[in-house]
Coordinates of C-alpha atoms in Angstrom, one line a residue:
Chain A
M1 CA 77.3 70.1 85.3
A2 CA 77.3 73.4 88.3
A3 CA 78.5 75.6 84.8
N4 CA 75.3 73.8 83.0
M5 CA 72.6 74.4 86.6
L6 CA 74.2 77.7 86.3
R7 CA 73.4 78.7 82.3
L8 CA 69.9 77.5 82.3
Y9 CA 69.4 79.2 85.1
L10 CA 70.3 82.2 84.2
T11 CA 69.6 81.8 80.5
C12 CA 65.5 81.6 82.0
I13 CA 66.6 85.2 84.4
R14 CA 66.8 86.6 80.5
N15 CA 64.5 85.3 79.3
T16 CA 62.2 87.0 81.6
L17 CA 63.4 90.1 82.3
E18 CA 63.5 90.4 78.1
A19 CA 59.5 89.5 78.2
A20 CA 59.1 91.5 81.5
M21 CA 61.3 94.9 80.7
C22 CA 58.4 96.4 78.6
L23 CA 57.8 99.9 80.4
Q24 CA 55.7 103.0 79.4
N25 CA 55.3 106.3 81.7
F26 CA 52.4 106.1 83.4
P27 CA 51.2 108.7 85.7
C28 CA 49.6 108.1 89.3
Q29 CA 45.8 107.1 89.0
E30 CA 45.8 108.2 93.5
V31 CA 47.8 111.4 93.8
E32 CA 47.3 114.3 90.5
R33 CA 50.9 115.1 88.8
H34 CA 52.9 112.4 91.2
N35 CA 54.7 109.3 89.3
K36 CA 55.5 106.9 91.3
P37 CA 57.4 103.0 90.6
E38 CA 53.7 101.0 90.7
V39 CA 55.3 97.7 91.3
E40 CA 56.0 99.7 95.0
L41 CA 53.1 100.9 95.8
K42 CA 51.1 98.3 94.6
T43 CA 47.9 100.2 94.7
S44 CA 46.2 99.7 91.4
P45 CA 46.4 95.4 91.0
E46 CA 45.3 96.1 86.9
L47 CA 48.7 97.9 86.6
L48 CA 50.7 95.0 88.3
L49 CA 51.5 92.3 86.5
N50 CA 51.8 88.3 87.9
S51 CA 54.9 88.2 90.1
V52 CA 57.3 85.3 88.2
V53 CA 60.3 83.1 90.9
I54 CA 62.3 81.2 89.5
C55 CA 64.6 78.9 91.6
R56 CA 67.3 77.2 90.8
N57 CA 67.4 75.8 94.0
E58 CA 65.9 75.9 97.6
A59 CA 68.9 78.5 99.0
E60 CA 68.7 80.5 95.5
K61 CA 66.0 82.4 93.6
C62 CA 65.1 85.7 92.2
L63 CA 61.8 87.3 91.9
I64 CA 60.9 89.4 89.3
E65 CA 57.4 91.7 90.1
T66 CA 56.6 93.7 87.1
S67 CA 54.1 96.4 86.3
I68 CA 53.5 99.0 83.7
N69 CA 55.9 101.5 84.3
S70 CA 58.7 99.1 86.8
L71 CA 60.4 96.3 87.0
R72 CA 61.8 94.8 90.5
I73 CA 64.1 92.0 90.3
S74 CA 65.1 90.4 93.7
L75 CA 68.0 87.8 94.2
K76 CA 69.0 85.5 97.4
V77 CA 72.3 84.2 96.7
K78 CA 73.8 81.0 98.2
Q79 CA 75.2 80.5 101.1
A80 CA 77.0 77.4 101.5
D81 CA 77.8 78.0 105.2
E82 CA 78.7 80.7 107.4
L83 CA 81.4 82.1 106.0
E84 CA 79.5 82.6 103.1
N85 CA 76.3 84.0 104.9
I86 CA 78.5 86.6 106.4
L87 CA 80.6 87.7 103.3
T88 CA 77.4 88.2 101.3
K89 CA 75.7 89.9 104.0
K90 CA 78.8 92.3 104.4
F91 CA 78.8 92.8 100.4
L92 CA 75.6 93.5 99.3
R93 CA 75.0 95.6 102.5
F94 CA 77.9 97.4 101.2
L95 CA 76.8 98.0 97.3
S96 CA 73.0 98.6 99.1
M97 CA 74.6 101.6 100.9
R98 CA 76.0 103.3 97.8
A99 CA 72.6 102.5 95.4
E100 CA 72.7 105.7 93.9
A101 CA 76.2 104.7 91.8
F102 CA 74.1 102.2 90.3
Q103 CA 70.9 104.2 89.9
V104 CA 69.1 101.1 89.7
L105 CA 69.6 99.4 92.7
R106 CA 67.4 99.2 95.9
R107 CA 68.8 100.5 99.4
K108 CA 66.9 97.9 100.7
P109 CA 66.2 94.2 99.7
V110 CA 62.4 93.0 99.4
Q111 CA 62.2 90.9 102.7
G112 CA 63.0 87.0 101.8
Y113 CA 66.1 88.3 99.2
D114 CA 70.0 89.8 99.2
I115 CA 69.4 92.3 97.2
S116 CA 66.8 94.1 94.8
F117 CA 66.6 96.3 92.1
L118 CA 64.3 98.6 91.2
I119 CA 63.9 99.2 86.7
T120 CA 61.5 102.0 85.7
N121 CA 60.9 103.4 82.5
Y122 CA 62.7 106.6 82.7
H123 CA 65.6 104.0 83.1
C124 CA 64.9 102.6 80.1
E125 CA 64.6 105.5 78.1
E126 CA 68.1 106.5 80.1
M127 CA 69.6 102.7 79.4
Q128 CA 69.7 100.8 76.6
K129 CA 67.4 97.5 77.9
Q130 CA 69.6 95.1 76.9
R131 CA 72.4 96.1 78.5
L132 CA 70.3 96.8 81.9
I133 CA 69.6 93.1 81.2
D134 CA 73.1 92.4 80.4
F135 CA 74.2 94.2 83.5
I136 CA 71.5 92.0 86.0
V137 CA 72.7 88.9 84.7
Q138 CA 76.6 89.8 84.9
F139 CA 75.9 91.3 88.3
M140 CA 74.6 87.9 89.8
E141 CA 77.2 85.6 88.0
D142 CA 79.9 88.3 89.8
I143 CA 78.0 88.3 92.8
D144 CA 78.8 84.2 93.1
K145 CA 82.2 84.6 92.0
E146 CA 83.1 87.7 94.5
I147 CA 81.8 85.4 97.0
S148 CA 83.7 82.2 96.3
E149 CA 87.1 84.0 95.8
L150 CA 86.5 86.2 99.0
K151 CA 86.2 83.1 100.7
L152 CA 89.0 82.0 99.5
S153 CA 91.0 84.6 100.2
V154 CA 89.6 85.1 104.2
N155 CA 90.6 80.8 104.1
T156 CA 94.1 81.6 102.6
R157 CA 95.0 84.4 104.9
G158 CA 94.3 82.4 108.0
R159 CA 96.4 79.4 106.6
L160 CA 99.0 81.7 106.4
V161 CA 98.7 83.3 109.5
A162 CA 98.1 80.3 111.5
T163 CA 101.4 78.6 109.8
E164 CA 103.6 81.9 110.9
F165 CA 102.4 81.5 114.4
L166 CA 103.0 78.1 114.7
K167 CA 106.8 78.7 112.9
Q168 CA 107.9 80.6 116.3
F169 CA 106.8 77.5 118.4
I170 CA 109.8 75.4 116.2
Chain B
M1 CA 106.4 88.4 106.1
S2 CA 105.5 92.2 106.1
R3 CA 102.5 92.0 108.2
H4 CA 104.6 89.3 110.2
R5 CA 106.8 92.4 110.5
Q6 CA 103.9 94.5 111.6
K7 CA 102.7 92.7 113.9
H8 CA 106.0 93.0 115.4
N9 CA 105.9 96.5 115.9
M10 CA 102.4 96.9 116.8
A11 CA 102.1 97.9 120.2
C12 CA 100.0 95.4 122.1
F13 CA 103.0 92.4 120.5
Q14 CA 106.3 94.3 121.8
R15 CA 108.2 93.3 124.9
E16 CA 108.9 96.9 125.9
S17 CA 106.8 99.5 126.5
P18 CA 106.9 102.5 124.2
A19 CA 105.8 105.2 126.5
L20 CA 108.0 103.7 129.6
K21 CA 111.2 103.5 126.7
E22 CA 110.6 107.6 125.6
I23 CA 110.7 108.4 129.5
L24 CA 113.9 106.5 130.0
L25 CA 115.1 107.4 126.4
R26 CA 115.0 110.6 127.5
L27 CA 116.5 110.8 131.2
Y28 CA 119.2 108.7 129.4
R29 CA 119.6 111.6 126.5
A30 CA 119.5 114.2 128.8
E31 CA 122.3 116.4 129.0
K32 CA 122.1 117.8 132.4
P33 CA 121.0 115.7 135.5
L34 CA 116.8 116.4 135.4
E35 CA 114.4 116.8 138.7
F36 CA 111.8 114.2 137.3
D37 CA 108.4 112.5 138.8
H38 CA 106.2 111.2 136.2
H39 CA 103.2 108.5 137.1
L40 CA 102.5 106.0 133.1
Y41 CA 98.9 104.2 133.0
E42 CA 99.1 101.3 130.3
F43 CA 96.1 98.9 129.4
G44 CA 94.0 100.5 132.8
S45 CA 95.8 98.6 135.5
V46 CA 99.5 98.7 134.7
E47 CA 101.1 102.1 136.4
Y48 CA 105.1 103.4 136.5
H49 CA 106.5 105.8 138.4
V50 CA 109.5 107.3 137.2
Q51 CA 111.7 109.3 139.5
A52 CA 114.7 111.1 138.9
S53 CA 116.4 113.9 141.0
A54 CA 119.7 116.8 139.7
S55 CA 121.2 116.3 143.3
I56 CA 121.9 112.8 142.9
P57 CA 122.3 112.0 138.9
D58 CA 123.3 108.5 138.7
N59 CA 120.0 107.4 140.6
T60 CA 117.1 107.0 139.0
Y61 CA 114.0 105.0 140.9
L62 CA 111.6 102.7 138.9
S63 CA 108.2 101.7 139.8
I64 CA 105.8 99.2 139.1
A65 CA 102.5 97.9 139.5
T66 CA 101.3 95.3 137.8
P67 CA 98.2 92.8 138.3
L68 CA 100.2 89.3 138.8
L69 CA 99.3 86.2 135.8
Y70 CA 98.0 83.9 138.6
Q71 CA 96.2 85.9 141.5
D72 CA 96.6 83.3 144.2
F73 CA 100.6 84.0 143.7
I74 CA 100.1 87.4 145.5
L75 CA 102.6 87.0 148.4
S76 CA 102.0 89.4 151.4
S77 CA 106.1 89.4 151.2
G78 CA 106.1 90.7 147.8
L79 CA 106.8 89.0 143.9
P80 CA 108.8 85.8 143.9
R81 CA 111.9 84.6 143.9
Y82 CA 112.2 83.7 140.5
T83 CA 110.5 86.9 139.0
L84 CA 113.1 89.0 140.9
E85 CA 116.1 86.9 139.7
M86 CA 114.5 86.7 135.7
V87 CA 114.3 91.1 136.6
K88 CA 117.3 91.5 137.5
G89 CA 118.6 89.4 134.8
I90 CA 117.8 92.2 132.2
S91 CA 120.7 94.2 133.2
P92 CA 122.8 92.7 136.0
D93 CA 125.1 96.3 136.5
V94 CA 122.1 98.4 135.8
I95 CA 119.7 97.0 138.0
E96 CA 118.9 97.0 141.6
I97 CA 116.1 95.8 143.5
I98 CA 114.9 98.1 146.3
E99 CA 113.3 96.0 148.9
P100 CA 110.8 96.2 150.1
P101 CA 109.1 98.0 147.3
K102 CA 107.4 101.6 147.1
E103 CA 104.2 101.7 148.8
G104 CA 101.3 100.7 146.4
Y105 CA 103.4 99.5 144.0
K106 CA 104.7 95.8 143.6
L107 CA 108.4 96.7 142.5
T108 CA 110.9 99.6 142.9
L109 CA 114.2 99.5 140.8
R110 CA 116.6 101.7 140.7
L111 CA 118.3 102.6 137.3
K112 CA 122.3 103.0 137.6
Y113 CA 122.4 105.5 134.6
S114 CA 126.4 105.8 134.9
R115 CA 126.5 102.4 133.7
I116 CA 124.8 102.5 130.5
P117 CA 127.2 102.8 128.2
R118 CA 126.7 105.4 125.6
N119 CA 125.9 103.7 122.6
K120 CA 123.1 101.5 120.6
G121 CA 123.8 99.4 123.3
G122 CA 122.9 101.5 125.9
V123 CA 119.7 102.3 123.9
K124 CA 118.8 98.8 124.1
M125 CA 119.4 98.3 127.4
I126 CA 117.2 100.7 128.2
A127 CA 114.2 98.7 125.8
S128 CA 115.3 95.9 127.6
I129 CA 114.1 98.2 131.0
S130 CA 110.9 98.8 129.5
S131 CA 109.8 95.9 128.8
V132 CA 109.8 94.6 132.8
Q133 CA 106.1 94.3 133.3
G134 CA 105.9 91.8 130.4
V135 CA 109.3 90.1 132.7
I136 CA 107.4 90.0 135.4
L137 CA 104.1 88.4 134.0
S138 CA 106.0 85.6 132.1
S139 CA 108.7 84.7 135.0
Q140 CA 105.2 83.4 135.8
L141 CA 104.4 80.9 133.5
K142 CA 107.7 80.5 132.5
D143 CA 108.0 78.8 136.5
M144 CA 105.5 76.8 135.2
L145 CA 106.2 75.7 132.0
M146 CA 109.7 74.9 133.0
N147 CA 108.6 72.2 135.2
V148 CA 106.6 70.2 132.6
N149 CA 108.7 67.4 132.6
S150 CA 108.7 67.2 136.2
L151 CA 107.3 63.8 137.6
E152 CA 106.6 65.1 141.0
V153 CA 102.6 65.1 141.7
S154 CA 102.0 68.1 143.3
Q155 CA 99.2 69.6 145.3
G156 CA 97.5 71.3 142.6
M157 CA 98.3 68.9 139.3
Y158 CA 95.4 68.6 136.6
R159 CA 93.6 71.3 138.4
P160 CA 93.7 74.3 136.2
V161 CA 95.3 77.0 137.2
K162 CA 93.8 80.6 135.9
L163 CA 96.2 83.2 134.8
I164 CA 95.3 86.3 133.4
Y165 CA 97.0 88.3 130.9
H166 CA 94.5 90.8 129.3
P167 CA 92.0 92.2 131.8
R168 CA 88.9 90.1 131.2
E169 CA 90.5 87.2 129.1
P170 CA 91.9 85.1 131.2
F171 CA 93.2 81.5 130.1
F172 CA 93.9 78.3 132.2
V173 CA 97.0 76.2 132.5
I174 CA 96.8 72.6 132.9
K175 CA 99.3 70.2 134.4
Q176 CA 99.5 66.5 132.6
P177 CA 102.2 64.1 133.1
E178 CA 104.9 65.2 130.3
K179 CA 102.5 68.2 129.3
I180 CA 101.3 71.1 129.7
T181 CA 97.6 72.2 128.3
A182 CA 97.1 76.2 127.9
V183 CA 93.2 76.1 126.9
F184 CA 91.9 80.0 125.8
P185 CA 88.4 80.7 125.8
M186 CA 87.7 82.5 123.3
R187 CA 85.3 85.3 123.0
F188 CA 84.1 88.0 120.8
K189 CA 82.3 91.1 120.5
E190 CA 80.6 90.3 117.1
D191 CA 79.3 86.9 114.7
T192 CA 81.4 88.3 111.9
D193 CA 84.0 87.8 114.6
V194 CA 83.3 84.9 115.4
I195 CA 83.1 83.2 112.1
I196 CA 86.3 85.2 110.9
A197 CA 88.3 83.3 113.9
T198 CA 86.5 80.0 113.6
A199 CA 87.8 80.3 110.5
F200 CA 91.5 80.9 111.2
F201 CA 91.0 78.4 114.1
Q202 CA 90.6 75.6 112.0
E203 CA 93.0 76.3 110.0
L204 CA 95.4 76.2 112.4
M205 CA 94.0 72.5 113.7
D206 CA 94.7 71.4 110.1
I207 CA 98.5 72.9 110.2
G208 CA 99.4 71.7 113.1
S209 CA 98.3 68.1 112.4
S210 CA 100.2 68.5 109.3
K211 CA 103.7 66.6 109.0
A212 CA 105.6 69.7 108.8
F213 CA 104.1 70.9 112.1
V214 CA 104.8 67.9 113.9
K215 CA 107.2 69.7 115.7
A216 CA 105.1 72.5 117.4
P217 CA 102.0 72.2 120.2
H218 CA 99.2 70.1 119.3
C219 CA 96.6 72.4 119.1
I220 CA 92.8 71.7 119.1
W221 CA 89.7 73.7 119.0
S222 CA 86.4 73.3 120.7
P223 CA 83.2 74.6 120.3
I224 CA 82.2 73.2 123.9
P225 CA 84.4 73.4 127.3
P226 CA 86.9 70.4 127.5
A227 CA 87.0 68.2 130.6
E228 CA 89.8 69.6 132.1
L229 CA 87.6 72.4 132.7
R230 CA 84.8 71.5 134.6
G231 CA 84.4 72.5 137.7
E232 CA 85.4 76.3 136.8
P233 CA 82.9 78.8 137.6
I234 CA 80.0 79.6 134.4
E235 CA 81.5 83.3 133.7
D236 CA 85.0 82.0 133.3
L237 CA 83.3 79.3 130.6
S238 CA 80.5 81.0 128.5
T239 CA 81.7 81.9 125.1
N240 CA 80.6 82.4 121.8
G241 CA 84.6 81.5 120.2
G242 CA 84.6 78.4 121.4
F243 CA 88.2 77.1 123.2
V244 CA 91.7 76.3 121.7
S245 CA 94.2 74.3 123.7
F246 CA 97.8 74.1 123.4
D247 CA 99.8 70.6 124.2
I248 CA 103.0 72.4 125.5
T249 CA 106.1 69.5 125.6
G250 CA 109.3 69.8 127.0
R251 CA 110.5 69.8 123.5
H252 CA 108.7 73.4 123.5
V253 CA 110.8 75.2 126.2
E254 CA 114.4 74.0 126.0
G255 CA 116.1 76.3 126.2
K256 CA 116.1 79.6 124.0
R257 CA 112.3 78.3 122.5
L258 CA 110.9 78.4 126.6
D259 CA 111.5 82.3 126.2
K260 CA 109.2 82.2 122.1
T261 CA 106.9 80.1 123.6
V262 CA 105.4 81.8 126.8
W263 CA 105.7 84.9 124.4
N264 CA 103.1 83.4 122.3
L265 CA 101.3 82.0 124.3
L266 CA 101.1 85.2 126.6
N267 CA 99.6 87.3 123.4
F268 CA 97.7 84.3 121.2
Y269 CA 94.6 86.4 122.6
A270 CA 96.2 89.8 120.9
F271 CA 97.3 87.6 117.9
V272 CA 93.7 86.3 116.8
K273 CA 92.1 89.6 117.9
Y274 CA 94.6 91.2 115.3
H275 CA 94.0 88.5 112.5
V276 CA 90.2 89.2 112.8
K277 CA 91.2 93.3 112.1
S278 CA 93.0 93.3 109.7
T279 CA 90.7 90.1 108.1
R280 CA 87.7 92.9 107.9
G281 CA 89.4 95.0 106.7
F282 CA 90.7 93.1 103.6
I283 CA 87.1 92.0 103.1
Q284 CA 86.3 96.2 102.8
R285 CA 89.1 97.0 100.5
R286 CA 88.4 93.9 98.5
M287 CA 84.9 95.1 97.8
R288 CA 85.8 99.0 97.6
T289 CA 88.0 97.2 94.4
R290 CA 85.2 95.2 93.3
L291 CA 82.2 98.4 93.5
E292 CA 84.3 99.8 90.4
S293 CA 84.6 97.0 88.4
L294 CA 80.4 96.4 89.0
V295 CA 79.6 99.9 87.8
E296 CA 81.6 100.3 84.7
V297 CA 79.4 97.5 83.3
L298 CA 76.3 99.7 84.4
Y299 CA 78.1 102.7 82.9
N300 CA 78.3 100.8 79.5
A301 CA 75.0 100.7 79.4
G302 CA 73.8 104.1 78.9
I303 CA 75.9 105.0 76.4
K304 CA 74.4 106.1 73.6
D305 CA 77.1 107.9 72.1
E306 CA 80.3 106.7 73.0
H307 CA 82.9 109.5 70.9
H308 CA 81.9 112.3 72.9
I309 CA 82.9 110.0 76.5
K310 CA 86.2 111.2 77.3
K311 CA 88.9 109.2 78.5
K312 CA 90.2 111.0 81.2
N313 CA 86.3 111.0 83.3
R314 CA 86.3 107.5 83.8
G315 CA 86.9 106.0 87.1
P316 CA 84.7 106.6 90.0
K317 CA 83.9 110.2 90.1
G318 CA 83.8 110.6 86.8
V319 CA 81.3 107.4 86.1
R320 CA 78.8 108.8 89.1
K321 CA 78.9 111.8 87.3
L322 CA 78.0 110.5 83.8
L323 CA 75.6 108.2 85.2
N324 CA 73.2 111.2 87.0
F325 CA 71.8 111.5 83.4
S326 CA 69.0 112.5 84.4
K327 CA 70.1 116.0 87.1
S328 CA 73.0 117.1 85.2
K329 CA 72.4 116.3 81.2
L330 CA 69.8 119.1 80.4
L331 CA 72.4 121.5 82.6
K332 CA 75.2 120.1 80.1
K333 CA 74.0 120.9 77.1
R334 CA 73.1 124.5 78.4
Y335 CA 76.4 124.9 79.7
N336 CA 78.0 123.8 76.5
F337 CA 75.8 126.0 74.1
I338 CA 76.9 129.3 76.8
N339 CA 80.1 128.7 75.8
K340 CA 79.7 128.0 72.8
I341 CA 77.8 131.7 72.1
K342 CA 80.8 133.2 73.9
R343 CA 83.6 131.9 72.3
I344 CA 82.1 132.8 68.6
R345 CA 81.2 136.6 70.2
S346 CA 84.6 137.2 71.3
R347 CA 86.0 136.4 68.0
I348 CA 85.0 139.5 66.8
K349 CA 86.5 142.6 68.9
I350 CA 85.6 146.1 67.4
H351 CA 88.8 147.8 69.4
W352 CA 87.1 151.3 69.9
F353 CA 83.5 149.3 71.0
S354 CA 85.4 147.4 73.7
R355 CA 83.9 149.4 76.4
F356 CA 80.6 148.7 75.4
R357 CA 81.9 144.8 75.6
K358 CA 80.5 143.8 78.9
R359 CA 77.0 145.0 77.7
W360 CA 76.7 142.9 74.0
L361 CA 77.7 139.8 75.9
N362 CA 75.1 140.3 78.5
F363 CA 72.9 137.5 78.0
S364 CA 69.4 137.5 79.0
R365 CA 68.9 134.8 82.0
F366 CA 67.6 130.8 80.2
S367 CA 64.8 130.2 82.0
S368 CA 65.1 126.9 83.9
V369 CA 62.8 124.1 82.3
T370 CA 62.2 122.1 85.7
R371 CA 61.2 125.9 87.3
Y372 CA 57.6 126.5 87.0
E373 CA 56.6 130.1 85.6
K374 CA 53.6 131.9 86.3
L375 CA 51.9 133.1 83.0
N376 CA 50.5 136.3 83.8

């Protein structure tokens, strides 16, 4: 059931990205010889498309904001308890600090979300569009999986250490 | 298991003081009697003073100043008799307790090096002597725990006794009928540490209540102070990690178990802090490993001519370089082109024109595509 819900959620995001990722080069209208991602500046409303929020539940959602030359994807990851909360924060902050390795990753997430991507028309020229979308979807799956595995590992470690500590009394 | 061994190698879990052990071993192994006067400070509050005289080689004096576990126990006459017996028991032939101790110190010992055997046993003896601070502190707790089954109602019964092993980390011992409860108020500097430690305490409670560990002390964790600590000063009860309680019964203090139980209780804080630190390191290592696999997916998104990519360039550094298309792609093309031309030219070698080869191969600089050039 949960797997089906996740599949539906990811499929919806994939379809939305396929429709939204039609980017083209568009020089800045405000400043001569400048070329800026319009989705970040939001100075010209005519260059922006309607943003889309796809919610799996109250805790998990995805915000897709599109403009003529750039696309911003913000993700809110599920955090069931305090341990998942800190693991998610740590892991996503770790990745954001190394944003240059990902190219499309934003160093700071959009407010209200855990991680953000910024895709420009240059990225679409250098990389294959389908594979970029695959990367985003795969990333979401991997993050969920990794957080769950980390939580399990931390609890397993705690269990082993507690066992060793109590064995000394026997 | 290797982590368990590592724990015992850590200085905070070792009974002997590593620095004191090194000094005593140096005196032990010296070929000639040494003139030695050395002050040693540990953990901010423990002081050792080692004195040896070249003229009287057999007498080495070791003085120790350490805050006691139980502050109310400080007597003007010095350490309690039980503690002195425990210290003497480390090595009765070698250690002699000097009364009164040197000024400013709780205890002064004379060590007779001539009675220490010149073999591995001697080194072990030195190691035992270096653990004198641990022996002093643990003797107080041993004295309290040994009377766990006593039915004698003393004046201090049910009143929590505050003990300080590590500075700023007091814990409480409460005598009750047929058991003694040790309560540890847990404090951590960061919220992450609190959450990791709380997960550990919950596992500790689960494991402790399982059938396999019926014989281990019953363990409880609660976010609020237990009822037994009501009336204690607020600064001792304000924590962010809750309170961990262990119920020590007669079974846990029988024979050799007493020493282990005491040592485990005294080092509980250090044990938890070590676990939290190791877990943070584990999380960091795991994230680094995961980063490579996540980046690889994006690396595959950027490949158009896959046969040009060499296998040996794969890996984190190679991936980062190849991902940086916008900057290095043009430079790479230019570099390959120049190398190709040089290789073609270098095959044609005319011997008597060799002196002019440099001039022929001196290419004019390619104009940079990114740099702006003024047109005349």
